[in-house]
Coordinates of C-alpha atoms and ligand atoms in Angstrom, one line a residue:
M1361 CA -9.2 24.4 26.5
I1362 CA -7.8 23.1 29.9
T1363 CA -4.8 24.4 30.0
D1364 CA -2.4 25.0 26.8
T1365 CA -2.5 20.8 26.3
F1366 CA -6.0 19.6 26.2
E1367 CA -8.8 21.0 23.3
V1368 CA -12.7 20.2 24.4
I1369 CA -14.7 19.2 21.5
D1370 CA -17.6 17.5 23.5
D1371 CA -17.7 17.8 27.2
R1372 CA -17.9 14.0 27.6
F1373 CA -14.2 14.8 27.0
R1374 CA -13.4 16.8 30.4
R1375 CA -13.5 13.4 32.9
F1376 CA -10.1 12.8 30.9
A1377 CA -8.8 15.9 31.1
M1378 CA -7.0 17.7 34.5
G1379 CA -7.0 21.5 35.1
N1380 CA -3.6 21.4 36.0
V1381 CA -2.1 18.8 33.6
H1382 CA 0.5 20.1 31.3
K1383 CA 2.0 18.0 28.2
E1384 CA 6.0 17.4 29.0
T1385 CA 8.8 17.4 25.8
L1386 CA 10.6 14.3 27.4
Y1387 CA 13.3 14.3 24.3
T1388 CA 13.8 16.3 21.2
G1389 CA 15.9 14.9 18.2
T1390 CA 14.7 12.3 16.3
R1391 CA 13.5 12.5 12.8
W1392 CA 10.9 10.6 12.6
A1393 CA 9.5 9.0 16.1
E1394 CA 7.5 6.3 16.1
G1395 CA 6.5 2.7 17.7
P1396 CA 6.5 3.5 21.3
A1397 CA 5.9 0.4 23.5
Y1398 CA 6.3 0.2 27.5
F1399 CA 7.9 -2.2 30.1
P1400 CA 6.3 -2.0 33.4
A1401 CA 9.0 -4.3 34.6
G1402 CA 11.7 -2.1 33.6
K1403 CA 9.4 1.1 33.8
Y1404 CA 10.9 2.4 30.6
L1405 CA 9.4 3.0 26.9
L1406 CA 11.3 2.4 24.2
W1407 CA 10.4 3.9 20.9
S1408 CA 11.6 4.3 16.9
D1409 CA 13.7 6.9 15.2
I1410 CA 12.9 5.2 11.6
P1411 CA 15.5 7.6 9.4
N1412 CA 17.9 7.6 11.9
D1413 CA 18.2 3.5 12.0
R1414 CA 17.8 3.2 16.0
V1415 CA 15.3 2.4 18.8
L1416 CA 15.9 5.1 21.9
R1417 CA 15.0 4.0 25.7
Y1418 CA 13.4 6.6 28.0
D1419 CA 14.2 5.6 31.5
E1420 CA 11.2 6.5 33.4
T1421 CA 12.7 6.5 36.9
S1422 CA 15.7 9.1 35.9
G1423 CA 14.5 10.7 32.6
V1424 CA 17.8 9.3 30.6
V1425 CA 17.4 8.9 26.9
S1426 CA 20.0 6.5 25.8
E1427 CA 19.9 4.3 22.7
F1428 CA 18.6 0.8 22.8
M1429 CA 19.6 -0.6 19.7
T1430 CA 21.4 1.0 16.7
P1431 CA 21.4 0.1 13.8
C1432 CA 18.3 -1.8 13.9
G1433 CA 17.2 -2.4 10.4
N1434 CA 14.6 0.7 10.8
H1435 CA 12.1 -0.1 13.3
N1436 CA 8.8 1.0 12.7
G1437 CA 6.2 -0.2 15.0
H1438 CA 6.3 -2.1 18.3
T1439 CA 4.4 -3.9 20.9
V1440 CA 4.9 -6.0 23.8
D1441 CA 4.0 -9.5 24.0
R1442 CA 2.5 -11.5 26.8
E1443 CA 5.8 -12.8 27.9
G1444 CA 7.1 -9.2 27.8
R1445 CA 9.3 -9.5 24.7
L1446 CA 9.4 -6.9 22.4
V1447 CA 8.0 -7.6 18.9
A1448 CA 9.2 -5.3 16.0
C1449 CA 8.1 -4.2 12.8
E1450 CA 11.3 -4.0 10.8
H1451 CA 11.5 -1.6 7.6
R1452 CA 14.9 -2.5 6.2
G1453 CA 14.3 -6.2 7.3
R1454 CA 10.7 -6.2 5.5
R1455 CA 10.0 -8.5 8.5
V1456 CA 8.5 -8.9 12.2
S1457 CA 10.6 -9.7 14.6
R1458 CA 10.8 -10.6 18.2
I1459 CA 13.8 -9.9 21.1
E1460 CA 14.0 -12.9 23.4
I1461 CA 14.9 -13.1 26.7
D1462 CA 18.4 -14.1 25.9
S1463 CA 18.7 -10.9 23.4
S1464 CA 18.8 -13.2 20.8
I1465 CA 16.5 -11.8 17.9
T1466 CA 13.9 -14.5 16.3
T1467 CA 12.2 -13.9 12.8
L1468 CA 8.2 -13.8 13.2
A1469 CA 7.2 -13.4 9.7
D1470 CA 9.1 -12.2 6.7
C1471 CA 7.3 -13.6 3.3
Y1472 CA 3.4 -14.0 2.2
D1473 CA 3.3 -16.9 -0.2
G1474 CA 6.7 -17.2 -0.8
K1475 CA 7.2 -13.6 -1.9
R1476 CA 9.1 -11.0 0.7
L1477 CA 6.9 -8.7 2.8
N1478 CA 6.7 -4.9 2.1
S1479 CA 7.9 -3.2 5.2
P1480 CA 5.7 -4.4 8.2
N1481 CA 4.2 -1.2 10.1
D1482 CA 2.7 -2.2 13.4
V1483 CA 1.8 -4.7 15.4
V1484 CA -0.6 -6.0 18.0
V1485 CA -0.5 -8.8 20.0
K1486 CA -3.9 -10.5 21.4
S1487 CA -4.6 -12.5 24.6
D1488 CA -4.2 -15.7 22.5
G1489 CA -0.5 -15.1 21.4
S1490 CA -1.5 -14.6 18.2
I1491 CA 0.3 -11.4 16.5
W1492 CA -1.4 -9.3 14.3
F1493 CA 0.2 -7.0 11.9
T1494 CA 0.3 -4.0 8.5
D1495 CA 2.4 -4.5 5.9
P1496 CA 1.6 -1.1 3.8
T1497 CA 4.9 0.1 1.1
Y1498 CA 6.3 3.1 3.4
G1499 CA 9.8 1.1 4.3
I1500 CA 10.2 0.1 0.1
D1501 CA 8.7 3.6 -1.6
G1502 CA 12.4 5.1 -0.9
D1503 CA 15.8 5.0 0.7
Y1504 CA 14.6 7.3 3.5
E1505 CA 12.7 5.0 6.0
G1506 CA 14.4 1.7 4.9
D1507 CA 15.7 0.4 1.3
K1508 CA 13.9 1.4 -2.0
A1509 CA 12.7 -1.7 -3.8
D1510 CA 9.6 -3.0 -5.5
S1511 CA 6.5 -4.8 -3.7
E1512 CA 7.0 -8.5 -4.2
I1513 CA 3.1 -8.9 -3.0
G1514 CA 1.9 -5.9 -5.3
A1515 CA -0.5 -5.1 -2.2
S1516 CA -0.6 -4.2 1.1
Y1517 CA -2.4 -6.5 3.9
V1518 CA -2.8 -7.1 7.4
Y1519 CA -1.7 -10.3 8.8
R1520 CA -2.1 -12.8 11.6
I1521 CA 0.8 -15.0 12.7
D1522 CA -0.9 -18.2 14.5
P1523 CA 0.3 -18.7 18.0
V1524 CA 0.6 -22.6 17.4
D1525 CA 2.0 -23.5 14.5
G1526 CA 3.4 -19.7 13.4
S1527 CA 1.7 -19.9 10.1
V1528 CA 1.2 -16.2 8.7
R1529 CA -2.2 -15.7 7.2
V1530 CA -4.1 -12.4 5.3
V1531 CA -7.1 -11.5 7.4
A1532 CA -7.8 -8.2 5.3
D1533 CA -6.9 -7.5 1.7
D1534 CA -9.1 -4.4 0.9
F1535 CA -7.2 -1.5 2.5
V1536 CA -4.9 0.4 0.4
K1537 CA -2.0 1.3 3.3
P1538 CA -3.0 -0.3 6.4
N1539 CA -0.9 1.3 9.1
G1540 CA -2.0 1.4 13.1
L1541 CA -4.1 -1.5 14.6
A1542 CA -5.5 -2.1 18.3
F1543 CA -8.0 -4.4 19.9
S1544 CA -11.0 -2.8 21.9
P1545 CA -10.9 -3.8 25.7
D1546 CA -12.3 -7.3 25.1
E1547 CA -11.1 -8.5 22.3
S1548 CA -14.3 -8.4 20.1
L1549 CA -13.2 -5.4 17.6
L1550 CA -10.3 -4.9 15.9
Y1551 CA -9.8 -1.5 14.7
V1552 CA -7.1 -0.7 11.9
S1553 CA -6.0 2.8 10.1
D1554 CA -5.3 3.2 6.6
T1555 CA -3.3 6.0 5.7
G1556 CA -3.9 5.5 1.5
A1557 CA -4.3 9.2 1.0
T1558 CA -0.5 9.3 1.2
H1559 CA -0.7 7.5 -2.3
V1560 CA -3.9 8.0 -4.1
V1561 CA -5.7 10.8 -4.7
D1562 CA -8.4 11.4 -2.4
G1563 CA -7.4 8.5 -0.9
P1564 CA -8.6 6.8 2.6
K1565 CA -7.7 8.4 5.8
H1566 CA -9.4 6.7 8.3
I1567 CA -9.8 4.3 10.9
R1568 CA -12.2 0.9 10.2
V1569 CA -13.4 -1.5 12.6
F1570 CA -14.0 -5.2 12.2
D1571 CA -15.6 -7.8 14.4
V1572 CA -13.6 -10.3 15.4
E1573 CA -15.1 -13.8 14.8
A1574 CA -13.4 -16.9 16.3
G1575 CA -10.6 -14.9 17.4
S1576 CA -9.1 -15.3 14.5
K1577 CA -11.5 -13.5 11.4
L1578 CA -12.3 -10.6 10.4
A1579 CA -16.0 -9.5 9.6
N1580 CA -18.1 -6.4 9.0
G1581 CA -15.6 -4.0 8.0
R1582 CA -17.0 -0.2 8.3
V1583 CA -15.3 3.1 8.2
F1584 CA -14.9 3.8 12.1
A1585 CA -14.0 7.7 11.9
E1586 CA -12.1 9.9 9.5
A1587 CA -9.6 12.0 10.1
T1588 CA -9.9 15.9 10.5
S1589 CA -6.3 16.8 10.5
G1590 CA -3.5 15.1 8.8
L1591 CA -3.9 11.3 9.4
F1592 CA -4.4 8.5 11.4
D1593 CA -1.4 6.6 11.8
G1594 CA -0.8 4.5 15.4
F1595 CA -3.2 4.9 18.1
R1596 CA -4.1 3.0 21.5
V1597 CA -7.3 2.0 23.2
D1598 CA -8.0 2.8 26.9
Q1599 CA -9.5 1.0 29.5
S1600 CA -13.4 2.8 28.7
G1601 CA -12.9 1.6 25.3
H1602 CA -11.9 5.2 23.9
I1603 CA -9.1 5.1 21.5
W1604 CA -6.4 7.9 21.2
T1605 CA -5.3 8.4 17.7
S1606 CA -2.3 10.4 16.3
A1607 CA -3.4 12.7 13.9
G1608 CA -2.1 16.0 11.9
D1609 CA -2.4 18.4 14.8
G1610 CA -2.0 16.2 17.9
V1611 CA -3.6 13.1 19.4
H1612 CA -7.3 13.0 18.8
C1613 CA -10.2 11.3 21.6
Y1614 CA -12.8 9.1 20.0
T1615 CA -15.5 7.7 21.5
P1616 CA -16.5 3.9 21.2
D1617 CA -19.0 5.1 19.3
G1618 CA -17.1 7.1 17.0
D1619 CA -17.5 10.6 18.6
L1620 CA -14.5 13.2 18.4
I1621 CA -14.5 14.8 21.4
G1622 CA -11.2 16.0 22.6
K1623 CA -7.7 16.8 21.3
I1624 CA -4.2 16.8 22.7
L1625 CA -2.3 19.7 21.2
T1626 CA 1.6 19.0 20.6
G1627 CA 2.6 21.5 17.7
E1628 CA 4.0 18.9 15.8
V1629 CA 2.5 15.8 13.2
V1630 CA 2.0 12.8 16.0
A1631 CA 2.6 9.6 14.3
N1632 CA 1.5 6.9 17.2
V1633 CA 1.1 6.5 21.2
E1634 CA 1.5 4.5 24.1
F1635 CA 0.6 4.1 27.7
G1636 CA 3.0 3.8 30.4
G1637 CA 3.6 4.9 33.8
L1638 CA 3.1 2.9 36.9
K1639 CA -0.7 3.4 36.5
R1640 CA -0.8 2.9 33.1
N1641 CA -2.4 6.7 32.7
R1642 CA 0.4 8.5 31.3
L1643 CA 0.6 8.8 27.0
Y1644 CA 3.4 8.8 25.3
I1645 CA 3.4 10.4 22.3
C1646 CA 5.6 9.9 19.4
A1647 CA 5.7 13.5 17.9
T1648 CA 8.1 13.6 14.2
R1649 CA 11.0 15.6 16.9
S1650 CA 10.1 15.1 20.1
L1651 CA 8.9 12.6 22.6
Q1652 CA 6.2 14.1 24.9
A1653 CA 4.0 12.9 27.6
V1654 CA 1.0 13.7 29.1
Y1655 CA -0.9 12.0 32.0
L1656 CA -4.8 11.4 31.5
N1657 CA -7.6 10.7 34.2
T1658 CA -7.7 7.1 32.4
R1659 CA -5.5 3.6 32.0
A1660 CA -4.6 1.7 29.2
A1661 CA -6.9 -1.2 28.5
A1662 CA -6.1 -4.7 30.1
R1663 CA -5.0 -7.1 28.3
P1664 CA -8.1 -10.1 28.6
G1665 CA -6.9 -12.9 30.1
Ligands
MG2383 MG1 2.5 3.3 11.2

């Protein structure tokens, strides 16, 4: 252990964990915290409180938390695109949307092959402007996180929205419940978690990794890491290609080779994380009822281009 915050599993983790750093709890009072997205220009973090149908904002300059949007259609995952706009996964809206500079909202994807999406869960924007998202059924399984409904598509896919014509295409169709996703720093790899164990006995609870071919297709999918505590939900990749992923007992850190080398212990189930701060070296942690943060000796991966 290094302080009460960092658990070292492998000495390779020590370079990330500083001996005088402790996790901080910035807010408590969410029911299911998710979807952290950091806005450098505004020095704030947005995140979702899915069952309470609201998006919250943490102001880094004052420490004040306020409601950014409620109701919001039960937002889940978020990301910030290259133009600094919020891209959102809406459970109840069953769509991926974008808040424009003038605050109007644009639907980016709400159906595939003429059928409504299930409930988009998490999203990432590639440097070419394409938007990649997952579409499991958590937002239509019941009324807690959205509106209960049957799946029209009948399966849970990973999709890509084309940056030129806006078309929506399936890029992976062999997941049980695809969930968090992130590119490697050079975007040659895409990591996608599968939380299928929530619905299938002995189902998947792992992260898979794919080769990104021609910038727009996935190939050679293989299991990257199996969860050792709870499930892998959302995650982020740092500048050295290490994966910082949500798990049942905190945040787990994996090398690019798939070795679990250390943990940030949170005391609550973690759903997602995001790098923020002026140097992008502060990891924000959505931990069920709380928003936590910890400084690390690493930074977010810079987006190519
Ligand atoms: Mg998720």
